């Protein structure tokens, strides 16, 4: 089976989707069906263990029916034609149509199949090849320094297959997501510290290679953390690497413009549509069609084809990210941001690849422009606060800048907090570089979906602690 | 489905040990915005996780090695079951790990895991929780419901392995996530809480609604804290988040036999877990998988080891590493099963006395997110809601952060006498930490 092909089980079940939609629409105002199958391979090698195992597959059908006021859904892992028909019949029969309910536009007619393109397709390699690749990388990293107590290499290969159907559409996609992570643990006999390199993409193995130079830098950073200090709390001028930049975009103006939050009166951004919210240097974009982005896909879980959305342009808040229900209720255009964690979960408005657009300033000149500040280098977590417009980003470490020079003095960890408009309006330079970092994003504390975030280096002011 | 898979495992070449877990789940989900339904869902799923072990000569050296791989078998996979199991054996053959065993049969406890109300009428439980919340908010000034989500679930697990284990358990689970909005003088703020329990009766909705309504109202007038080093009291859900972090707590991971084996925990049995001399109340921690209706309680864990209550830390000294069978074999210690609920013994200070101080001290009731680094214990967390207490007067605060190291602050902690049960945490309702760095204005 090539990367282009859907699995036989999914293809077979997919043949029934249009008839299931028709059967439901004989009783309800709008219906749709989504088949999903996620699964893949995980390889892990560290000093004392090896593992090659399947990433547990998640496969199921979601049937969605609109009664004019809200969605009813039934979902099951049983894809037998008999069970799928029964599920559709029971769902449709149980629906109470809302009086004077509105209708949902199924969108233009479209039939298409999409798949991720790769230069080196990992699905054509054996599990042994991938284990050898990880062992080799582990051995290379392990011998770089006597203070290393363990190195863990983890390779994840996830194939996400989907078929969506409503009365006008039949879309299918195979999206291949890869992640390679090298974590180095070091000790001086008293304490343990660690740092990591993460590579990720939708695409082939060519996009997740780690160079010898990157391993050396990883060793240097991990060892430097052994003498890291706590940052004195205060407001600093900071330079953010693309990794930190991305989490700021994601937490500051990503979650807060997911339009289902507007419906719940949970987003302060609602009052700022069309208004200035950031420095004029700032453009923030969400783009599920970004080539190779870890959060990329061809269509969302409601059959909307992927396209970029400019959230902020030249500092002005232009529009938010919509799922079908939020777009319908708010009377705004849809965007391809209706996503669910799995067939077991509901659709929400979610980000995909969210980033600051590239600027014009070199990183070198940004650092040189700072008299006293911190170079924030690596993010370990973030949290949104769309109503209060607060923001929390944790940087794994940062390096001191004095008189335009990096001093080698390291602080760790560093919490970056602040009021979102203050942070965005403090941006005084946007780098001419660009990178995305992948990960998983929750809505609140659950509903995990693959995303990426990033952009260029940024210079801004923030409260650190 | 399980019998067919177990039969196939018996007959599969290259399987030297095996474990199979049959998991069936039903989920009833309600979502409301304001007082209106946004969506209702029902979900059914079924799968068997088959773990196979293959013994083979190690690639390097002459010793026998064991490899392990898991495959998940869905109902639609049954027609190519043999192919799935061959794939698992192939993957298991690739890896060279030191040999280890599987648990054998043992007597399982009768841990209470399933709420009869959820099992009988899941829709009614979901609707009632939302109705109770709406009713409780009727008496709350300037506060309304933004949105709520209720997940009412039942899981049935049957486990078998090649050493003769055969067990079953039924567990219910409830997730209640709601957001309250307070409005005053054209200002609006929210309070958001996500609660997980096994039993509906363990949620006191009127009390929760009242407390979070107050937080939402206070958030409107809150300002940022001062910068400096202050005593900090953390209570209720914020304390459980700081200490348990959904299982990724440094207290849990540092005491794991797996991390000890992988040389990523420096702890030693009988030694203090603190870097400095403890000046606080003695800290005693159990892994308790037997607590009735605890969200991490079980009859048996994922390997089939029976649930236990295990003393992990006694008065600040590591008492034992918790260990699954594999890592127990590697370290030659008794297996305890997976870490259960975190149980911390009560302290000697009345809850209200934690706040006795001229001040200023900070009382934190909600973090934006708080998960200390599982290996180093370092933490930074934004204050989502709290209070600055000075000479008995409380001022609402939000924004800014606290930072430090979890082991350093636990070494100075005073623990309340009063305890609370919050799903996976059973322990003091509040802790007072002597000196914590606060970043504010």
CSV table of C-alpha atoms in Angstrom, one decimal, chain B residues 4-15 18 82 85:
chain,number,residue,atom,x,y,z
B,4,UNK,CA,-10.4,-15.2,19.3
B,5,UNK,CA,-7.4,-13.1,20.0
B,6,UNK,CA,-6.2,-15.1,22.9
B,7,UNK,CA,-6.5,-18.3,20.9
B,8,UNK,CA,-4.5,-16.7,18.1
B,9,UNK,CA,-1.8,-15.6,20.6
B,10,UNK,CA,-1.5,-19.2,21.8
B,11,UNK,CA,-0.9,-20.3,18.3
B,12,UNK,CA,1.3,-17.5,17.0
B,13,UNK,CA,5.0,-18.4,16.4
B,14,UNK,CA,7.5,-16.2,18.2
B,15,UNK,CA,5.2,-15.3,21.1
B,18,UNK,CA,1.7,-12.2,26.0
B,82,UNK,CA,-2.7,-13.2,12.1
B,85,UNK,CA,0.1,-10.5,15.5
